[in-house]
Short mmCIF file of C-alpha atoms in Angstrom, two decimals:
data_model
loop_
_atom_site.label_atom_id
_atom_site.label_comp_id
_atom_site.label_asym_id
_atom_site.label_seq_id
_atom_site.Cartn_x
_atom_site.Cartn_y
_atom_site.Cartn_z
CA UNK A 166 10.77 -15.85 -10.32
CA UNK A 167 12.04 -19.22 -9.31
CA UNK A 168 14.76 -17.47 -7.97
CA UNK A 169 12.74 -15.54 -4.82
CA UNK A 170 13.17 -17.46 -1.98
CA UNK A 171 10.40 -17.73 0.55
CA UNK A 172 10.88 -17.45 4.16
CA UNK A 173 8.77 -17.33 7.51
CA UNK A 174 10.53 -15.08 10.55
CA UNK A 175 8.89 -14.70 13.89
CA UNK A 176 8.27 -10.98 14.80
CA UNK A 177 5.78 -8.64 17.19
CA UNK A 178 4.01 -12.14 18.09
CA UNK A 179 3.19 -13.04 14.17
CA UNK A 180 4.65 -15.48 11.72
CA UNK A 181 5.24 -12.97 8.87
CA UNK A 182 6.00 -14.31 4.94
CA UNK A 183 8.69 -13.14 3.21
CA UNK A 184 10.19 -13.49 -0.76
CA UNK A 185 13.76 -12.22 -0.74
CA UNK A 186 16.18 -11.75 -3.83
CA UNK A 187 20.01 -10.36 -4.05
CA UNK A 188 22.39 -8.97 -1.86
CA UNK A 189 23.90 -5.67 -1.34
CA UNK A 190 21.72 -3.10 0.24
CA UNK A 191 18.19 -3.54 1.52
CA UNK A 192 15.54 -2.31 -0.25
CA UNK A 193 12.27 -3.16 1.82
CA UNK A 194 8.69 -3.45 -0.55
CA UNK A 195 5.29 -2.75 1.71
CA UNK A 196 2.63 -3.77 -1.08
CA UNK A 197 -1.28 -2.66 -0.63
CA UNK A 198 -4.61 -4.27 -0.63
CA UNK A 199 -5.76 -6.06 -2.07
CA UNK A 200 -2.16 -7.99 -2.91
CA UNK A 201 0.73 -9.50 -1.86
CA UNK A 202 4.42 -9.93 -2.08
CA UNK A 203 3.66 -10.54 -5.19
CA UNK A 204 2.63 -7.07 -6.67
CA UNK A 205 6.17 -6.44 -6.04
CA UNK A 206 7.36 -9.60 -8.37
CA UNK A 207 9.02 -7.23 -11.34
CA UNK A 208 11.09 -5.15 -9.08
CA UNK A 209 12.05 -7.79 -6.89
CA UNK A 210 14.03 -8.81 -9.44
CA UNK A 211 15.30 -5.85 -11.55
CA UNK A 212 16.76 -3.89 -8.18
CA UNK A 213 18.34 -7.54 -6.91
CA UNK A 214 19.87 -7.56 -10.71
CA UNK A 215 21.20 -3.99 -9.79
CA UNK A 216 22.90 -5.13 -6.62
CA UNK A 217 20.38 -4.52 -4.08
CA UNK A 218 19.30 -7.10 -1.41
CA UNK A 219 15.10 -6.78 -1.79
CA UNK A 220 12.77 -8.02 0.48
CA UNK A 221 9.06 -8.17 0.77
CA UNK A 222 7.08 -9.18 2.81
CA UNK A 223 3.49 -9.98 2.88
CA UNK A 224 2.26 -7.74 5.39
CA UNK A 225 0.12 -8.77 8.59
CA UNK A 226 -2.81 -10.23 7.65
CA UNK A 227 -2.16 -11.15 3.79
CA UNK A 228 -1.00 -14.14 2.34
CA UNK A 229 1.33 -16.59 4.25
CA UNK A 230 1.70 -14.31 6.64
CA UNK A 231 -0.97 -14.27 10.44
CA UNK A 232 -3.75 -12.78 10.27
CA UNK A 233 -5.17 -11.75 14.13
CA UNK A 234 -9.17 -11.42 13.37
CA UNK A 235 -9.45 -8.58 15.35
CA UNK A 236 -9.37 -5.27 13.94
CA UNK A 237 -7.67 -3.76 16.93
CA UNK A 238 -4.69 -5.72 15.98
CA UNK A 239 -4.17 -3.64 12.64
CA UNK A 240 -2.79 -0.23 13.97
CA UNK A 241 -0.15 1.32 12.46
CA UNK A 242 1.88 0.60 15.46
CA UNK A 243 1.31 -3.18 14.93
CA UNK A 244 2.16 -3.00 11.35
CA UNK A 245 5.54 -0.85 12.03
CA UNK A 246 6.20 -2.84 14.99
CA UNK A 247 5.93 -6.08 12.74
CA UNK A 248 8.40 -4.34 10.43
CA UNK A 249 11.17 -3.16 12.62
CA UNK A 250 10.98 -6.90 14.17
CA UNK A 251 11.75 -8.10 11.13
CA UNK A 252 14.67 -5.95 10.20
CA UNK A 253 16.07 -6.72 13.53
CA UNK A 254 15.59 -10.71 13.04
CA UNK A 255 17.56 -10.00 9.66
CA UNK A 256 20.16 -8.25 11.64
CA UNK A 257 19.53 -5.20 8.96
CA UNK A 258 19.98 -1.29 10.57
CA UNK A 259 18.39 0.75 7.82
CA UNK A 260 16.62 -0.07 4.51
CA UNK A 261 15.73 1.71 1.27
CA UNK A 262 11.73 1.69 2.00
CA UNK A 263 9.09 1.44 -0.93
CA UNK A 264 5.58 1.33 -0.51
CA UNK A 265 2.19 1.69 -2.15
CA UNK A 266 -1.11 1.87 -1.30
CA UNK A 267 -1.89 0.91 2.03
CA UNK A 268 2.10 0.07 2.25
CA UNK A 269 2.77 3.90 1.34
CA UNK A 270 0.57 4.76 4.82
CA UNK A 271 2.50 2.41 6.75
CA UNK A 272 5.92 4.04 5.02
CA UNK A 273 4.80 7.31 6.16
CA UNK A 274 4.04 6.13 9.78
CA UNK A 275 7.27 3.86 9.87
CA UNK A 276 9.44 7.43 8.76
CA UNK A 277 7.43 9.27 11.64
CA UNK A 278 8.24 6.43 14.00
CA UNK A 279 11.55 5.50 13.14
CA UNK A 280 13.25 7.67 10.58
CA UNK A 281 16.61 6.25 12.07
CA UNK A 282 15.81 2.56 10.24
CA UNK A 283 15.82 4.36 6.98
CA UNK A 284 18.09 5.48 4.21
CA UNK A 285 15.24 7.05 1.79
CA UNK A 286 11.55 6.44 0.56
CA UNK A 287 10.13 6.34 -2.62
CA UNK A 288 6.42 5.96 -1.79
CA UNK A 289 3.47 5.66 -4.58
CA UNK A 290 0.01 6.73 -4.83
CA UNK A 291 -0.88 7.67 -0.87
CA UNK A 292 0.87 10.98 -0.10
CA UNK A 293 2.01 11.67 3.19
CA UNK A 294 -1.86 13.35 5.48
CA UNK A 295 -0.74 14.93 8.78
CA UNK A 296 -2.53 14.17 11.60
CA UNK A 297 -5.39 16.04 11.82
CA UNK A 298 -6.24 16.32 15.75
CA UNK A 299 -10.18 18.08 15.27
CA UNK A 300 -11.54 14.87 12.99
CA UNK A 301 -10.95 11.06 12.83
CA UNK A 302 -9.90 10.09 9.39
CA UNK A 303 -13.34 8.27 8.80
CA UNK A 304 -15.47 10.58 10.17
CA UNK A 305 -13.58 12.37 7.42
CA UNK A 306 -14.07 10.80 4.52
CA UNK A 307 -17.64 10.08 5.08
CA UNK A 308 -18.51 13.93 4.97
CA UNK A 309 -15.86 14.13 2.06
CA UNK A 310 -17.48 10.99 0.10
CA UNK A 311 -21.10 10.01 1.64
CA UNK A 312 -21.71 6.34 3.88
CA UNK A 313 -21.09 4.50 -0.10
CA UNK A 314 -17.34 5.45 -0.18
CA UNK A 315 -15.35 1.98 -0.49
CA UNK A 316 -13.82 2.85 2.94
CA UNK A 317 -16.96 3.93 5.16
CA UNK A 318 -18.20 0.55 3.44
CA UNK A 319 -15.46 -1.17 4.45
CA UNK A 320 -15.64 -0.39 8.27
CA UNK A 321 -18.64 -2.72 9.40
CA UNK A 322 -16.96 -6.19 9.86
CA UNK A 323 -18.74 -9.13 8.38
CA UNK A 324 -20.76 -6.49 5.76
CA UNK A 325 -19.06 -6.17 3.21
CA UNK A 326 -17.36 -9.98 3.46
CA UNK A 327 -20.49 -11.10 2.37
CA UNK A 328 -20.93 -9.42 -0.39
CA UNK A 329 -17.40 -10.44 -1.31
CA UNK A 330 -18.94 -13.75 -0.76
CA UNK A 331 -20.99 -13.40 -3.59
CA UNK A 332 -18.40 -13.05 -6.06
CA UNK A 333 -15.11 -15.56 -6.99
CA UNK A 334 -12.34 -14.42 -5.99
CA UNK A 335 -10.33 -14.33 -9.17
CA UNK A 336 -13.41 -11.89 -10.22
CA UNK A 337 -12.88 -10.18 -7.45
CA UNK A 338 -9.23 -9.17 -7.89
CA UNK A 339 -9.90 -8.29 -11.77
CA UNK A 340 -11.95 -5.89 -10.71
CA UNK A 341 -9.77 -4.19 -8.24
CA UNK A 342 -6.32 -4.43 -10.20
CA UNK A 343 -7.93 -3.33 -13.80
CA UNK A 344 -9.70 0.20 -12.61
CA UNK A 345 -9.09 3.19 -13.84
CA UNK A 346 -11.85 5.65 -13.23
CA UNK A 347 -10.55 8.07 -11.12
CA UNK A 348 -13.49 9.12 -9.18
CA UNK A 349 -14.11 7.90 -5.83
CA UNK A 350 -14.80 4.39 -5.78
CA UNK A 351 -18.66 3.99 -3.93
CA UNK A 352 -20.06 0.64 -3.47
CA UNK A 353 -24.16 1.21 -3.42
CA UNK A 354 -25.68 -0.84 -0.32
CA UNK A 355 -28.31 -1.92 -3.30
CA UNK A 356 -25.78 -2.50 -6.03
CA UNK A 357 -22.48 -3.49 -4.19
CA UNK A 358 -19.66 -4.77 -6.27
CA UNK A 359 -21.97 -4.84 -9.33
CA UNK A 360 -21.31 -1.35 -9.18
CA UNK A 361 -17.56 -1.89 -10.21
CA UNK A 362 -17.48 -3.64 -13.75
CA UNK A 363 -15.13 -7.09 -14.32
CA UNK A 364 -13.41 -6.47 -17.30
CA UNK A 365 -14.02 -8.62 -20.79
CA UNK A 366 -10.35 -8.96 -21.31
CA UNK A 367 -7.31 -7.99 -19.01
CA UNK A 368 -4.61 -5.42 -19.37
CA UNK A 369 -1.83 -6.69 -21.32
CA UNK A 370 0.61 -5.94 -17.96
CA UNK A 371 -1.86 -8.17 -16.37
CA UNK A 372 -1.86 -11.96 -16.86
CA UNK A 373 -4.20 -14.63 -15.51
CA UNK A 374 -1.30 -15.80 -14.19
CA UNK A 375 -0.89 -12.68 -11.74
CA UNK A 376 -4.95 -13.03 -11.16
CA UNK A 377 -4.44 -17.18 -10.11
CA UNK A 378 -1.83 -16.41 -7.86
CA UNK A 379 -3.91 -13.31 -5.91
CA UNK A 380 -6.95 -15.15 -6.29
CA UNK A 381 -5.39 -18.27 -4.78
CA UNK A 382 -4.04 -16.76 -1.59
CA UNK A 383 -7.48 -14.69 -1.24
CA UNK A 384 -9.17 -18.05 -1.57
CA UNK A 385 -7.47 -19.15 1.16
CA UNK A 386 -7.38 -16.54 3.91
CA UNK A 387 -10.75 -14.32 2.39
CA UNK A 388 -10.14 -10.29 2.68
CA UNK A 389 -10.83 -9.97 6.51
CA UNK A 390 -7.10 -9.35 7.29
CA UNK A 391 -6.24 -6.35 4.62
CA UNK A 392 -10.31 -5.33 5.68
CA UNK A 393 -9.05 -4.65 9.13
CA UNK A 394 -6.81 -1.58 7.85
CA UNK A 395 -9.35 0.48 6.77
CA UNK A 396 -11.32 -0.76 10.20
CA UNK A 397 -8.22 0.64 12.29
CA UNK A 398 -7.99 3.59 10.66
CA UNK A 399 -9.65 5.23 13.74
CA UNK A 400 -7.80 3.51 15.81
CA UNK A 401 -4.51 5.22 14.63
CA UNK A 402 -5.31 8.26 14.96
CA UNK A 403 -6.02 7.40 18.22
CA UNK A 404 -3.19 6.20 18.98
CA UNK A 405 -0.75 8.57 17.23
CA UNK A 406 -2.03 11.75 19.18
CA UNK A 407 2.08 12.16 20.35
CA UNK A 408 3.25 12.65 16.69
CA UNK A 409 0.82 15.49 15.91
CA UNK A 410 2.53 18.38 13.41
CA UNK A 411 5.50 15.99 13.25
CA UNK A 412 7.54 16.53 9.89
CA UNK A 413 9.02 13.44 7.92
CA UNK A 414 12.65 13.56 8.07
CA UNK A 415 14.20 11.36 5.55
CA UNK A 416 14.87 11.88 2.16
CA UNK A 417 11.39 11.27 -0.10
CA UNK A 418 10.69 10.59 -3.38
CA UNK A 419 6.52 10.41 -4.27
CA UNK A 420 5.36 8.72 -7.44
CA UNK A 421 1.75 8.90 -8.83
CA UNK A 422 -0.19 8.06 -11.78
CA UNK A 423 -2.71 11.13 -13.10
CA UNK A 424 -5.40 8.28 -12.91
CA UNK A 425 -5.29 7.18 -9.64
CA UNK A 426 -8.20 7.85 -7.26
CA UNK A 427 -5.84 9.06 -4.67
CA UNK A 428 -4.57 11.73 -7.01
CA UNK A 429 -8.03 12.60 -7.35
CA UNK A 430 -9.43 13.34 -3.99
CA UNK A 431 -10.63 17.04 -3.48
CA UNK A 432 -7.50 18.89 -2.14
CA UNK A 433 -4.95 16.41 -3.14
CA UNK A 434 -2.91 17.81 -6.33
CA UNK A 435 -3.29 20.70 -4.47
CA UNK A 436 -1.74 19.96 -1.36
CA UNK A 437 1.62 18.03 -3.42
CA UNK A 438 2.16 20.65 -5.86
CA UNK A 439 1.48 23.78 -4.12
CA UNK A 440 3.96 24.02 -0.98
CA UNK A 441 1.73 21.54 1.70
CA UNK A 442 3.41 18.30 0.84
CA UNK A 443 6.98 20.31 1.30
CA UNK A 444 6.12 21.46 3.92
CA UNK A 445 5.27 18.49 5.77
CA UNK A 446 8.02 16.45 4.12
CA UNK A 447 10.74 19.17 3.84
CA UNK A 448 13.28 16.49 2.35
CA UNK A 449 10.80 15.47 -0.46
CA UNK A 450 13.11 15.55 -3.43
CA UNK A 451 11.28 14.37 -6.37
CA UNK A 452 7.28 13.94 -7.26
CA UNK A 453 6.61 11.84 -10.14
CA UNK A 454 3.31 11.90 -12.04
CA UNK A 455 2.67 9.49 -14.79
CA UNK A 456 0.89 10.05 -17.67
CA UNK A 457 -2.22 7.31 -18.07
CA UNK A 458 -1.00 5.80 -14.79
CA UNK A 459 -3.72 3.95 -12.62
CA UNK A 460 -3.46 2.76 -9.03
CA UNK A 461 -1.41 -0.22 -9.64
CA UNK A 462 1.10 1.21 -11.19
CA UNK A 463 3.71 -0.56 -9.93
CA UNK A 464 2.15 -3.37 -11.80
CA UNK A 465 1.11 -1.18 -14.27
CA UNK A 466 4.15 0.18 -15.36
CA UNK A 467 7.05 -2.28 -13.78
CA UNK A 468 10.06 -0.86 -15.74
CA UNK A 469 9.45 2.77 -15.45
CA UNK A 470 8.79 1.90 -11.46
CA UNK A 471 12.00 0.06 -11.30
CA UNK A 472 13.95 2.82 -13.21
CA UNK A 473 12.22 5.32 -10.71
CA UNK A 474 13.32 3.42 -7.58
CA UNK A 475 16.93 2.85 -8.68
CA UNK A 476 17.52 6.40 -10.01
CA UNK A 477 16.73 7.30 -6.47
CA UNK A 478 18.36 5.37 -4.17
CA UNK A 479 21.40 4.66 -6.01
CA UNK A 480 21.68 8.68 -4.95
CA UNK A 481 22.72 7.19 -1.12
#
């Protein structure tokens, strides 16, 4: 680990964090919330072992890197923008791009955007959702899931921070990373994060370590930043009217464990195993499901993930 070095580069009017390993080609990690850099640490430094030049950054609002408070700031087009001013500061034309999570949206919107800036994607958990132009993605999810669903809970700025408040942080981030119920997280108005259980003892891919070093950014800089996602989500769609129907044109490989609430969500295995996700991503090559696989899988399971990535893109 002492090998990552650790960076700051100017870019779309932010300072933005980055650790950086290797040389060769560049493989570009977009991690989700609530992490870092960080949840990136084991590949980091198995693909920079295989000859690839990896980079990840923490995104806009997370960790070391600025963190506007407004939630206006968080569009996709801020967080692309932020991404394709990095690449150009690193003088780098295309990149092998990896997400997860909330860094598998931003993957999909950076391949509608600018599929010219990359080689391939292998994105985890979040498959690719077209733009639907008759309902904002909210509005969605709160007739899927009911005003409890993490996300409509999430939208209310300063609400759920203080019940965050309320909690240590290191408690806080057990109980994200170690879940593995794959219903649809809801966070009671009467219960709030008492609802979702902090484990005894932690996952043995999970050290306190790992916990300490979340916990100790989150400390610092509180959730507000990675918050401000699910508060633009509106926004985006907004925003992205012009892309409507548009396929994703690069070459895609999807990875997903059979626990993970996104895998889970009415409509879902349905849409990437039954012709919809082909359609929409016509160059999607490979899906991936992983038995006993949770969210984090990345984390989770670091050497299948690696072995995943590399069988990939050493294809290009």
């Amino acid at each position: 680990m002492e090998k990552i070095e650790h960076t700051t580069v100017r870019t779309n009017g932010i300072n933005m964090h980055i650790a950086s390993i290797g040389t060769g080609p560049v493989v570009l990690f977009l991690h989700g919330f609530p992490e870092l850099w960080y949840s990136w640490r084991h590949q980091l430094l198995s693909l920079s072992s295989l000859g690839y030049r990896c980079i990840a950054p923490d995104l806009r609002g997370f960790g070391d890197t600025d963190a506007p408070p407004s939630p206006a700031s968080y569009s996709a087009l801020h967080i692309v923008g932020d991404l394709i001013g990095l690449l150009d500061h690193l003088g780098v034309d295309q990149v092998f791009l990896i997400g997860h999570d909330w860094g598998a949206v931003i993957a999909w919107w950076f391949c509608l955007f600018r599929p010219d800036r990359v080689k391939a994607l292998v994105n985890m958990s979040v498959a690719f959702t077209p733009r639907n132009p008759k309902r904002k993605p909210v509005d969605g999810l709160r007739a899927l899931f009911g005003d409890d669903y993490y996300i409509c809970r999430f939208q209310e700025p300063g609400e759920i921070e203080k019940e965050f408040a309320g909690y240590d942080t290191a408690s806080i981030m057990k109980k994200f990373l170690t879940g593995r119920n794959p219903e649809p997280p809801c966070l009671p108005k009467e219960q709030g994060f008492r609802a979702w259980k902090t484990p005894e003892t932690l996952p043995p891919w999970l050290l306190e370590e790992d916990v300490n070093y979340f916990a100790s950014k989150f400390s610092k800089t509180g959730f507000v930043g990675g918050l401000n996602y699910y508060r633009a989500l509106n926004l985006t769609w907004e925003l992205t009217g012009p892309w409507t129907g548009l396929q994703i044109k690069v070459p895609v490989k999807f990875i997903v464990g059979d626990l993970d609430i996104t895998y889970h969500i009415p409509g879902v295995k349905e849409y990437i195993h039954k012709g919809g996700f082909k359609r929409d991503v016509p160059f999607l090559q490979e899906v991936i499901v992983i038995e006993d696989g949770a969210h984090f899988i990345n984390q989770e399971k670091p050497d299948e993930i690696s072995q995943h990535v590399y069988d990939f893109i050493k294809k290009f």
